[in-house]
Amino acid sequence: MKRLTQAVATTLLSTSIGSFANASSNWYVKPTFGISSLSDQSGQVVDVLGQTGDVDINVDSGFNLGLGAGYFINDNWTIELYWEYRTNDSETVLPSGIEFTEGNFASSMFAANTYYYLQTDSQWQWFVGAGLAVIQEIDVDLEDASGERS
């Protein structure tokens, strides 16, 4: 998984990140890539390795990547569908103190966005946006010598 992550990151960084639009069309494609930073998490587990109770997940840095496809309605308004995947390395401590020093905390999100572009004489393109997102999956993987558990 780490090699796949590195390959994807290298590929995305070697391409021009931004919006790709055909001058004769109002459609565009927008790839994204970034560094992910999340707060440590805590919660409850039920019957994970026979344990129920409090769990602590210490989250390290990670990455996110996404892809959007949009349409310019006019010079000011766009609509967009967007998908994003985020993953962070993690260490998890189960209720009995069993510690998994390797693993990851990952999520996948789908969004519908709209943007209003302000018309200015600046070289910068200013806009205001809003959207509605649904998190399709939140996944915590626990890894040790015996394998991976989700």
Short mmCIF file of N, CA and C in Angstrom, two decimals:
data_model
loop_
_atom_site.label_atom_id
_atom_site.label_comp_id
_atom_site.label_asym_id
_atom_site.label_seq_id
_atom_site.Cartn_x
_atom_site.Cartn_y
_atom_site.Cartn_z
N MET A 1 0.82 -1.19 0.00
CA MET A 1 0.00 0.00 0.00
C MET A 1 0.87 1.26 0.00
N LYS A 2 1.97 1.23 0.75
CA LYS A 2 2.83 2.40 0.81
C LYS A 2 3.48 2.68 -0.54
N ARG A 3 3.85 1.62 -1.27
CA ARG A 3 4.45 1.81 -2.60
C ARG A 3 3.43 2.37 -3.58
N LEU A 4 2.18 1.90 -3.48
CA LEU A 4 1.13 2.44 -4.33
C LEU A 4 0.92 3.92 -4.02
N THR A 5 0.92 4.26 -2.74
CA THR A 5 0.76 5.65 -2.32
C THR A 5 1.89 6.51 -2.89
N GLN A 6 3.11 6.03 -2.80
CA GLN A 6 4.25 6.79 -3.32
C GLN A 6 4.16 6.94 -4.83
N ALA A 7 3.72 5.91 -5.53
CA ALA A 7 3.60 5.98 -6.98
C ALA A 7 2.54 6.99 -7.39
N VAL A 8 1.40 6.95 -6.71
CA VAL A 8 0.33 7.91 -7.01
C VAL A 8 0.80 9.33 -6.72
N ALA A 9 1.45 9.53 -5.58
CA ALA A 9 1.93 10.86 -5.22
C ALA A 9 2.94 11.38 -6.24
N THR A 10 3.86 10.54 -6.65
CA THR A 10 4.86 10.95 -7.64
C THR A 10 4.21 11.30 -8.97
N THR A 11 3.26 10.49 -9.39
CA THR A 11 2.56 10.76 -10.65
C THR A 11 1.81 12.08 -10.59
N LEU A 12 1.08 12.29 -9.50
CA LEU A 12 0.31 13.52 -9.39
C LEU A 12 1.21 14.75 -9.28
N LEU A 13 2.30 14.62 -8.54
CA LEU A 13 3.20 15.77 -8.39
C LEU A 13 3.94 16.08 -9.68
N SER A 14 4.12 15.09 -10.53
CA SER A 14 4.84 15.32 -11.78
C SER A 14 3.94 15.89 -12.87
N THR A 15 2.64 15.90 -12.62
CA THR A 15 1.72 16.51 -13.57
C THR A 15 1.34 17.89 -13.07
N SER A 16 0.79 18.67 -13.94
CA SER A 16 0.36 20.01 -13.55
C SER A 16 -0.96 19.90 -12.79
N ILE A 17 -0.92 20.22 -11.50
CA ILE A 17 -2.13 20.16 -10.69
C ILE A 17 -2.92 21.45 -10.93
N GLY A 18 -4.17 21.31 -11.25
CA GLY A 18 -5.03 22.44 -11.50
C GLY A 18 -6.21 22.00 -12.33
N SER A 19 -6.92 22.94 -12.87
CA SER A 19 -8.08 22.60 -13.68
C SER A 19 -7.68 22.44 -15.13
N PHE A 20 -8.18 21.40 -15.75
CA PHE A 20 -7.93 21.15 -17.15
C PHE A 20 -9.24 21.37 -17.89
N ALA A 21 -9.27 22.35 -18.74
CA ALA A 21 -10.50 22.66 -19.47
C ALA A 21 -10.19 22.82 -20.94
N ASN A 22 -11.10 22.41 -21.75
CA ASN A 22 -11.01 22.58 -23.19
C ASN A 22 -11.58 23.96 -23.52
N ALA A 23 -10.86 24.76 -24.27
CA ALA A 23 -11.29 26.13 -24.57
C ALA A 23 -12.62 26.16 -25.29
N SER A 24 -12.98 25.12 -26.01
CA SER A 24 -14.23 25.11 -26.75
C SER A 24 -15.38 24.50 -25.94
N SER A 25 -15.13 24.13 -24.71
CA SER A 25 -16.14 23.48 -23.88
C SER A 25 -16.24 24.16 -22.53
N ASN A 26 -17.38 24.05 -21.91
CA ASN A 26 -17.57 24.60 -20.56
C ASN A 26 -17.24 23.57 -19.48
N TRP A 27 -16.85 22.37 -19.88
CA TRP A 27 -16.54 21.30 -18.94
C TRP A 27 -15.08 21.40 -18.48
N TYR A 28 -14.80 20.95 -17.25
CA TYR A 28 -13.42 20.90 -16.76
C TYR A 28 -13.24 19.68 -15.85
N VAL A 29 -11.97 19.30 -15.69
CA VAL A 29 -11.57 18.23 -14.77
C VAL A 29 -10.53 18.82 -13.83
N LYS A 30 -10.66 18.51 -12.53
CA LYS A 30 -9.76 19.09 -11.53
C LYS A 30 -9.19 18.00 -10.62
N PRO A 31 -7.93 17.58 -10.84
CA PRO A 31 -7.30 16.65 -9.89
C PRO A 31 -6.78 17.43 -8.69
N THR A 32 -6.77 16.82 -7.52
CA THR A 32 -6.24 17.47 -6.31
C THR A 32 -5.33 16.49 -5.58
N PHE A 33 -4.39 17.03 -4.82
CA PHE A 33 -3.48 16.25 -4.00
C PHE A 33 -3.04 17.12 -2.85
N GLY A 34 -2.97 16.54 -1.67
CA GLY A 34 -2.54 17.35 -0.53
C GLY A 34 -2.05 16.50 0.62
N ILE A 35 -1.59 17.19 1.65
CA ILE A 35 -1.15 16.57 2.89
C ILE A 35 -2.35 16.55 3.83
N SER A 36 -2.58 15.41 4.46
CA SER A 36 -3.72 15.25 5.37
C SER A 36 -3.23 15.32 6.81
N SER A 37 -3.91 16.12 7.61
CA SER A 37 -3.60 16.23 9.03
C SER A 37 -4.90 16.11 9.80
N LEU A 38 -5.00 15.10 10.64
CA LEU A 38 -6.20 14.88 11.44
C LEU A 38 -5.84 14.87 12.92
N SER A 39 -6.81 15.17 13.76
CA SER A 39 -6.64 15.07 15.21
C SER A 39 -6.70 13.61 15.62
N ASP A 40 -6.09 13.29 16.75
CA ASP A 40 -6.22 11.95 17.30
C ASP A 40 -7.70 11.67 17.56
N GLN A 41 -8.09 10.40 17.48
CA GLN A 41 -9.49 10.02 17.62
C GLN A 41 -9.66 9.11 18.84
N SER A 42 -10.85 9.15 19.41
CA SER A 42 -11.20 8.21 20.47
C SER A 42 -12.65 7.82 20.27
N GLY A 43 -13.02 6.67 20.81
CA GLY A 43 -14.39 6.21 20.63
C GLY A 43 -14.62 4.90 21.34
N GLN A 44 -15.62 4.18 20.89
CA GLN A 44 -15.99 2.90 21.47
C GLN A 44 -15.85 1.80 20.43
N VAL A 45 -15.35 0.65 20.85
CA VAL A 45 -15.34 -0.53 19.99
C VAL A 45 -16.26 -1.57 20.60
N VAL A 46 -16.87 -2.36 19.72
CA VAL A 46 -17.74 -3.43 20.16
C VAL A 46 -17.26 -4.72 19.51
N ASP A 47 -16.81 -5.65 20.33
CA ASP A 47 -16.36 -6.97 19.88
C ASP A 47 -15.25 -6.91 18.83
N VAL A 48 -14.23 -6.11 19.10
CA VAL A 48 -13.04 -6.09 18.25
C VAL A 48 -12.00 -6.94 18.98
N LEU A 49 -11.64 -8.06 18.39
CA LEU A 49 -10.75 -9.04 19.02
C LEU A 49 -11.31 -9.45 20.38
N GLY A 50 -12.64 -9.55 20.47
CA GLY A 50 -13.29 -9.95 21.70
C GLY A 50 -13.36 -8.86 22.75
N GLN A 51 -13.06 -7.62 22.37
CA GLN A 51 -13.03 -6.54 23.35
C GLN A 51 -14.12 -5.50 23.04
N THR A 52 -14.67 -4.93 24.11
CA THR A 52 -15.63 -3.84 24.00
C THR A 52 -15.21 -2.77 24.99
N GLY A 53 -15.22 -1.52 24.55
CA GLY A 53 -14.85 -0.42 25.44
C GLY A 53 -14.20 0.72 24.69
N ASP A 54 -13.44 1.54 25.44
CA ASP A 54 -12.80 2.73 24.88
C ASP A 54 -11.61 2.36 24.01
N VAL A 55 -11.47 3.08 22.89
CA VAL A 55 -10.34 2.90 21.99
C VAL A 55 -9.72 4.27 21.72
N ASP A 56 -8.41 4.31 21.62
CA ASP A 56 -7.69 5.54 21.26
C ASP A 56 -6.93 5.29 19.97
N ILE A 57 -7.05 6.24 19.03
CA ILE A 57 -6.35 6.15 17.75
C ILE A 57 -5.47 7.39 17.61
N ASN A 58 -4.16 7.19 17.62
CA ASN A 58 -3.21 8.28 17.42
C ASN A 58 -2.92 8.38 15.93
N VAL A 59 -3.22 9.52 15.36
CA VAL A 59 -3.17 9.69 13.91
C VAL A 59 -1.96 10.52 13.51
N ASP A 60 -1.17 10.00 12.56
CA ASP A 60 -0.03 10.72 12.00
C ASP A 60 -0.46 11.44 10.73
N SER A 61 0.50 12.10 10.09
CA SER A 61 0.20 12.77 8.83
C SER A 61 -0.06 11.75 7.74
N GLY A 62 -0.69 12.20 6.68
CA GLY A 62 -1.00 11.33 5.55
C GLY A 62 -1.19 12.16 4.30
N PHE A 63 -2.02 11.67 3.39
CA PHE A 63 -2.27 12.41 2.17
C PHE A 63 -3.73 12.29 1.78
N ASN A 64 -4.14 13.17 0.91
CA ASN A 64 -5.46 13.07 0.29
C ASN A 64 -5.30 13.33 -1.19
N LEU A 65 -6.15 12.68 -1.98
CA LEU A 65 -6.19 12.93 -3.41
C LEU A 65 -7.64 12.89 -3.85
N GLY A 66 -7.93 13.64 -4.89
CA GLY A 66 -9.31 13.70 -5.35
C GLY A 66 -9.40 14.03 -6.82
N LEU A 67 -10.63 13.99 -7.31
CA LEU A 67 -10.89 14.31 -8.70
C LEU A 67 -12.27 14.94 -8.79
N GLY A 68 -12.32 16.10 -9.44
CA GLY A 68 -13.58 16.79 -9.64
C GLY A 68 -13.85 16.94 -11.13
N ALA A 69 -15.13 16.98 -11.47
CA ALA A 69 -15.56 17.27 -12.84
C ALA A 69 -16.64 18.33 -12.73
N GLY A 70 -16.48 19.39 -13.50
CA GLY A 70 -17.42 20.49 -13.37
C GLY A 70 -17.82 21.11 -14.69
N TYR A 71 -18.76 22.04 -14.58
CA TYR A 71 -19.31 22.71 -15.76
C TYR A 71 -19.47 24.19 -15.45
N PHE A 72 -18.94 25.04 -16.34
CA PHE A 72 -19.14 26.49 -16.23
C PHE A 72 -20.50 26.83 -16.83
N ILE A 73 -21.42 27.25 -15.97
CA ILE A 73 -22.75 27.65 -16.44
C ILE A 73 -22.65 28.97 -17.20
N ASN A 74 -21.86 29.89 -16.66
CA ASN A 74 -21.56 31.17 -17.30
C ASN A 74 -20.21 31.65 -16.76
N ASP A 75 -19.87 32.92 -16.93
CA ASP A 75 -18.57 33.42 -16.48
C ASP A 75 -18.42 33.39 -14.96
N ASN A 76 -19.53 33.40 -14.24
CA ASN A 76 -19.47 33.48 -12.78
C ASN A 76 -19.76 32.16 -12.06
N TRP A 77 -20.61 31.32 -12.60
CA TRP A 77 -21.09 30.14 -11.87
C TRP A 77 -20.57 28.83 -12.46
N THR A 78 -20.17 27.92 -11.55
CA THR A 78 -19.83 26.55 -11.94
C THR A 78 -20.53 25.59 -10.99
N ILE A 79 -20.76 24.38 -11.48
CA ILE A 79 -21.22 23.28 -10.64
C ILE A 79 -20.22 22.16 -10.80
N GLU A 80 -20.08 21.34 -9.76
CA GLU A 80 -19.02 20.34 -9.77
C GLU A 80 -19.41 19.12 -8.95
N LEU A 81 -19.04 17.94 -9.43
CA LEU A 81 -19.08 16.71 -8.65
C LEU A 81 -17.64 16.37 -8.30
N TYR A 82 -17.41 15.96 -7.05
CA TYR A 82 -16.05 15.78 -6.57
C TYR A 82 -15.97 14.53 -5.70
N TRP A 83 -14.85 13.78 -5.83
CA TRP A 83 -14.55 12.63 -5.00
C TRP A 83 -13.19 12.84 -4.36
N GLU A 84 -13.05 12.43 -3.08
CA GLU A 84 -11.76 12.55 -2.40
C GLU A 84 -11.51 11.33 -1.52
N TYR A 85 -10.27 10.85 -1.52
CA TYR A 85 -9.81 9.77 -0.65
C TYR A 85 -8.74 10.34 0.26
N ARG A 86 -8.83 10.02 1.55
CA ARG A 86 -7.87 10.52 2.53
C ARG A 86 -7.40 9.34 3.37
N THR A 87 -6.09 9.28 3.64
CA THR A 87 -5.56 8.23 4.51
C THR A 87 -4.44 8.80 5.38
N ASN A 88 -4.41 8.34 6.62
CA ASN A 88 -3.39 8.74 7.58
C ASN A 88 -2.90 7.49 8.31
N ASP A 89 -1.58 7.40 8.52
CA ASP A 89 -1.04 6.31 9.33
C ASP A 89 -1.57 6.46 10.76
N SER A 90 -1.74 5.33 11.45
CA SER A 90 -2.29 5.41 12.81
C SER A 90 -1.73 4.32 13.71
N GLU A 91 -1.79 4.59 15.00
CA GLU A 91 -1.50 3.61 16.05
C GLU A 91 -2.78 3.52 16.88
N THR A 92 -3.21 2.31 17.19
CA THR A 92 -4.48 2.11 17.89
C THR A 92 -4.26 1.31 19.16
N VAL A 93 -4.89 1.77 20.26
CA VAL A 93 -4.83 1.07 21.54
C VAL A 93 -6.25 0.63 21.89
N LEU A 94 -6.43 -0.69 22.00
CA LEU A 94 -7.74 -1.27 22.33
C LEU A 94 -7.96 -1.25 23.85
N PRO A 95 -9.19 -1.53 24.31
CA PRO A 95 -9.53 -1.42 25.74
C PRO A 95 -8.60 -2.18 26.69
N SER A 96 -8.13 -3.37 26.32
CA SER A 96 -7.28 -4.15 27.23
C SER A 96 -5.82 -3.69 27.19
N GLY A 97 -5.52 -2.67 26.38
CA GLY A 97 -4.15 -2.20 26.26
C GLY A 97 -3.41 -2.78 25.07
N ILE A 98 -4.05 -3.68 24.31
CA ILE A 98 -3.42 -4.21 23.11
C ILE A 98 -3.17 -3.04 22.16
N GLU A 99 -1.92 -2.93 21.69
CA GLU A 99 -1.53 -1.80 20.85
C GLU A 99 -1.14 -2.29 19.46
N PHE A 100 -1.72 -1.64 18.46
CA PHE A 100 -1.35 -1.87 17.07
C PHE A 100 -0.55 -0.65 16.63
N THR A 101 0.76 -0.82 16.45
CA THR A 101 1.63 0.31 16.13
C THR A 101 1.60 0.67 14.65
N GLU A 102 0.96 -0.19 13.84
CA GLU A 102 0.82 0.12 12.42
C GLU A 102 -0.65 0.01 12.04
N GLY A 103 -1.02 0.80 11.07
CA GLY A 103 -2.39 0.79 10.57
C GLY A 103 -2.68 2.10 9.86
N ASN A 104 -3.94 2.28 9.50
CA ASN A 104 -4.31 3.56 8.89
C ASN A 104 -5.76 3.88 9.15
N PHE A 105 -6.04 5.16 9.09
CA PHE A 105 -7.37 5.74 9.29
C PHE A 105 -7.71 6.39 7.95
N ALA A 106 -8.71 5.85 7.24
CA ALA A 106 -8.97 6.32 5.88
C ALA A 106 -10.45 6.65 5.70
N SER A 107 -10.73 7.52 4.72
CA SER A 107 -12.12 7.85 4.39
C SER A 107 -12.24 8.18 2.91
N SER A 108 -13.46 8.04 2.42
CA SER A 108 -13.78 8.37 1.04
C SER A 108 -15.02 9.26 1.05
N MET A 109 -14.98 10.34 0.26
CA MET A 109 -16.04 11.34 0.29
C MET A 109 -16.51 11.69 -1.12
N PHE A 110 -17.79 11.93 -1.27
CA PHE A 110 -18.37 12.42 -2.51
C PHE A 110 -19.05 13.76 -2.21
N ALA A 111 -18.91 14.73 -3.13
CA ALA A 111 -19.48 16.06 -2.88
C ALA A 111 -20.08 16.63 -4.16
N ALA A 112 -21.07 17.50 -3.96
CA ALA A 112 -21.63 18.33 -5.02
C ALA A 112 -21.36 19.76 -4.61
N ASN A 113 -20.64 20.50 -5.46
CA ASN A 113 -20.21 21.86 -5.13
C ASN A 113 -20.71 22.85 -6.17
N THR A 114 -20.79 24.11 -5.74
CA THR A 114 -21.03 25.20 -6.67
C THR A 114 -20.09 26.34 -6.29
N TYR A 115 -19.61 27.07 -7.30
CA TYR A 115 -18.69 28.17 -7.07
C TYR A 115 -19.19 29.42 -7.80
N TYR A 116 -19.00 30.57 -7.15
CA TYR A 116 -19.28 31.85 -7.79
C TYR A 116 -17.95 32.58 -7.92
N TYR A 117 -17.54 32.85 -9.17
CA TYR A 117 -16.27 33.53 -9.44
C TYR A 117 -16.51 35.03 -9.51
N LEU A 118 -15.73 35.77 -8.71
CA LEU A 118 -15.83 37.23 -8.69
C LEU A 118 -15.04 37.79 -9.85
N GLN A 119 -15.61 38.74 -10.55
CA GLN A 119 -14.93 39.38 -11.68
C GLN A 119 -14.10 40.56 -11.16
N THR A 120 -12.77 40.45 -11.27
CA THR A 120 -11.86 41.51 -10.82
C THR A 120 -10.79 41.72 -11.89
N ASP A 121 -10.02 42.78 -11.73
CA ASP A 121 -8.92 43.07 -12.64
C ASP A 121 -7.62 42.42 -12.14
N SER A 122 -7.68 41.65 -11.08
CA SER A 122 -6.52 41.01 -10.48
C SER A 122 -6.08 39.80 -11.30
N GLN A 123 -4.79 39.43 -11.15
CA GLN A 123 -4.30 38.20 -11.77
C GLN A 123 -4.82 36.98 -11.01
N TRP A 124 -5.27 37.18 -9.80
CA TRP A 124 -5.83 36.10 -8.99
C TRP A 124 -7.30 35.93 -9.35
N GLN A 125 -7.75 34.68 -9.35
CA GLN A 125 -9.16 34.39 -9.62
C GLN A 125 -9.84 34.10 -8.28
N TRP A 126 -10.63 35.06 -7.79
CA TRP A 126 -11.30 34.91 -6.51
C TRP A 126 -12.66 34.26 -6.69
N PHE A 127 -13.05 33.41 -5.74
CA PHE A 127 -14.35 32.76 -5.83
C PHE A 127 -14.87 32.44 -4.43
N VAL A 128 -16.17 32.21 -4.35
CA VAL A 128 -16.83 31.76 -3.14
C VAL A 128 -17.54 30.46 -3.49
N GLY A 129 -17.47 29.47 -2.61
CA GLY A 129 -18.07 28.18 -2.93
C GLY A 129 -18.86 27.59 -1.78
N ALA A 130 -19.72 26.66 -2.12
CA ALA A 130 -20.49 25.92 -1.14
C ALA A 130 -20.73 24.52 -1.69
N GLY A 131 -20.95 23.58 -0.81
CA GLY A 131 -21.20 22.22 -1.27
C GLY A 131 -21.81 21.36 -0.19
N LEU A 132 -22.20 20.20 -0.61
CA LEU A 132 -22.76 19.20 0.28
C LEU A 132 -21.98 17.91 0.04
N ALA A 133 -21.46 17.32 1.13
CA ALA A 133 -20.62 16.13 1.00
C ALA A 133 -21.19 14.97 1.81
N VAL A 134 -20.94 13.78 1.33
CA VAL A 134 -21.32 12.55 2.02
C VAL A 134 -20.06 11.72 2.18
N ILE A 135 -19.77 11.31 3.41
CA ILE A 135 -18.64 10.42 3.63
C ILE A 135 -19.15 9.00 3.43
N GLN A 136 -18.63 8.36 2.42
CA GLN A 136 -19.10 7.03 2.04
C GLN A 136 -18.48 5.96 2.93
N GLU A 137 -17.28 6.19 3.42
CA GLU A 137 -16.58 5.16 4.19
C GLU A 137 -15.62 5.82 5.16
N ILE A 138 -15.59 5.32 6.38
CA ILE A 138 -14.52 5.61 7.32
C ILE A 138 -14.00 4.27 7.77
N ASP A 139 -12.71 4.04 7.60
CA ASP A 139 -12.13 2.73 7.79
C ASP A 139 -10.89 2.85 8.66
N VAL A 140 -10.81 2.03 9.73
CA VAL A 140 -9.62 1.97 10.56
C VAL A 140 -9.03 0.57 10.39
N ASP A 141 -7.82 0.50 9.87
CA ASP A 141 -7.13 -0.77 9.68
C ASP A 141 -6.12 -0.96 10.80
N LEU A 142 -6.10 -2.16 11.38
CA LEU A 142 -5.14 -2.53 12.42
C LEU A 142 -4.21 -3.57 11.81
N GLU A 143 -2.89 -3.31 11.88
CA GLU A 143 -1.92 -4.21 11.25
C GLU A 143 -0.93 -4.71 12.29
N ASP A 144 -0.63 -6.00 12.21
CA ASP A 144 0.44 -6.59 13.01
C ASP A 144 1.01 -7.78 12.24
N ALA A 145 1.83 -8.59 12.89
CA ALA A 145 2.50 -9.70 12.21
C ALA A 145 1.51 -10.73 11.66
N SER A 146 0.31 -10.81 12.26
CA SER A 146 -0.67 -11.80 11.80
C SER A 146 -1.51 -11.29 10.63
N GLY A 147 -1.36 -10.03 10.25
CA GLY A 147 -2.11 -9.50 9.11
C GLY A 147 -2.83 -8.20 9.42
N GLU A 148 -3.81 -7.92 8.59
CA GLU A 148 -4.56 -6.66 8.70
C GLU A 148 -6.01 -6.95 9.07
N ARG A 149 -6.55 -6.13 9.97
CA ARG A 149 -7.97 -6.20 10.34
C ARG A 149 -8.56 -4.82 10.14
N SER A 150 -9.81 -4.77 9.72
CA SER A 150 -10.49 -3.49 9.53
C SER A 150 -11.60 -3.34 10.55
#
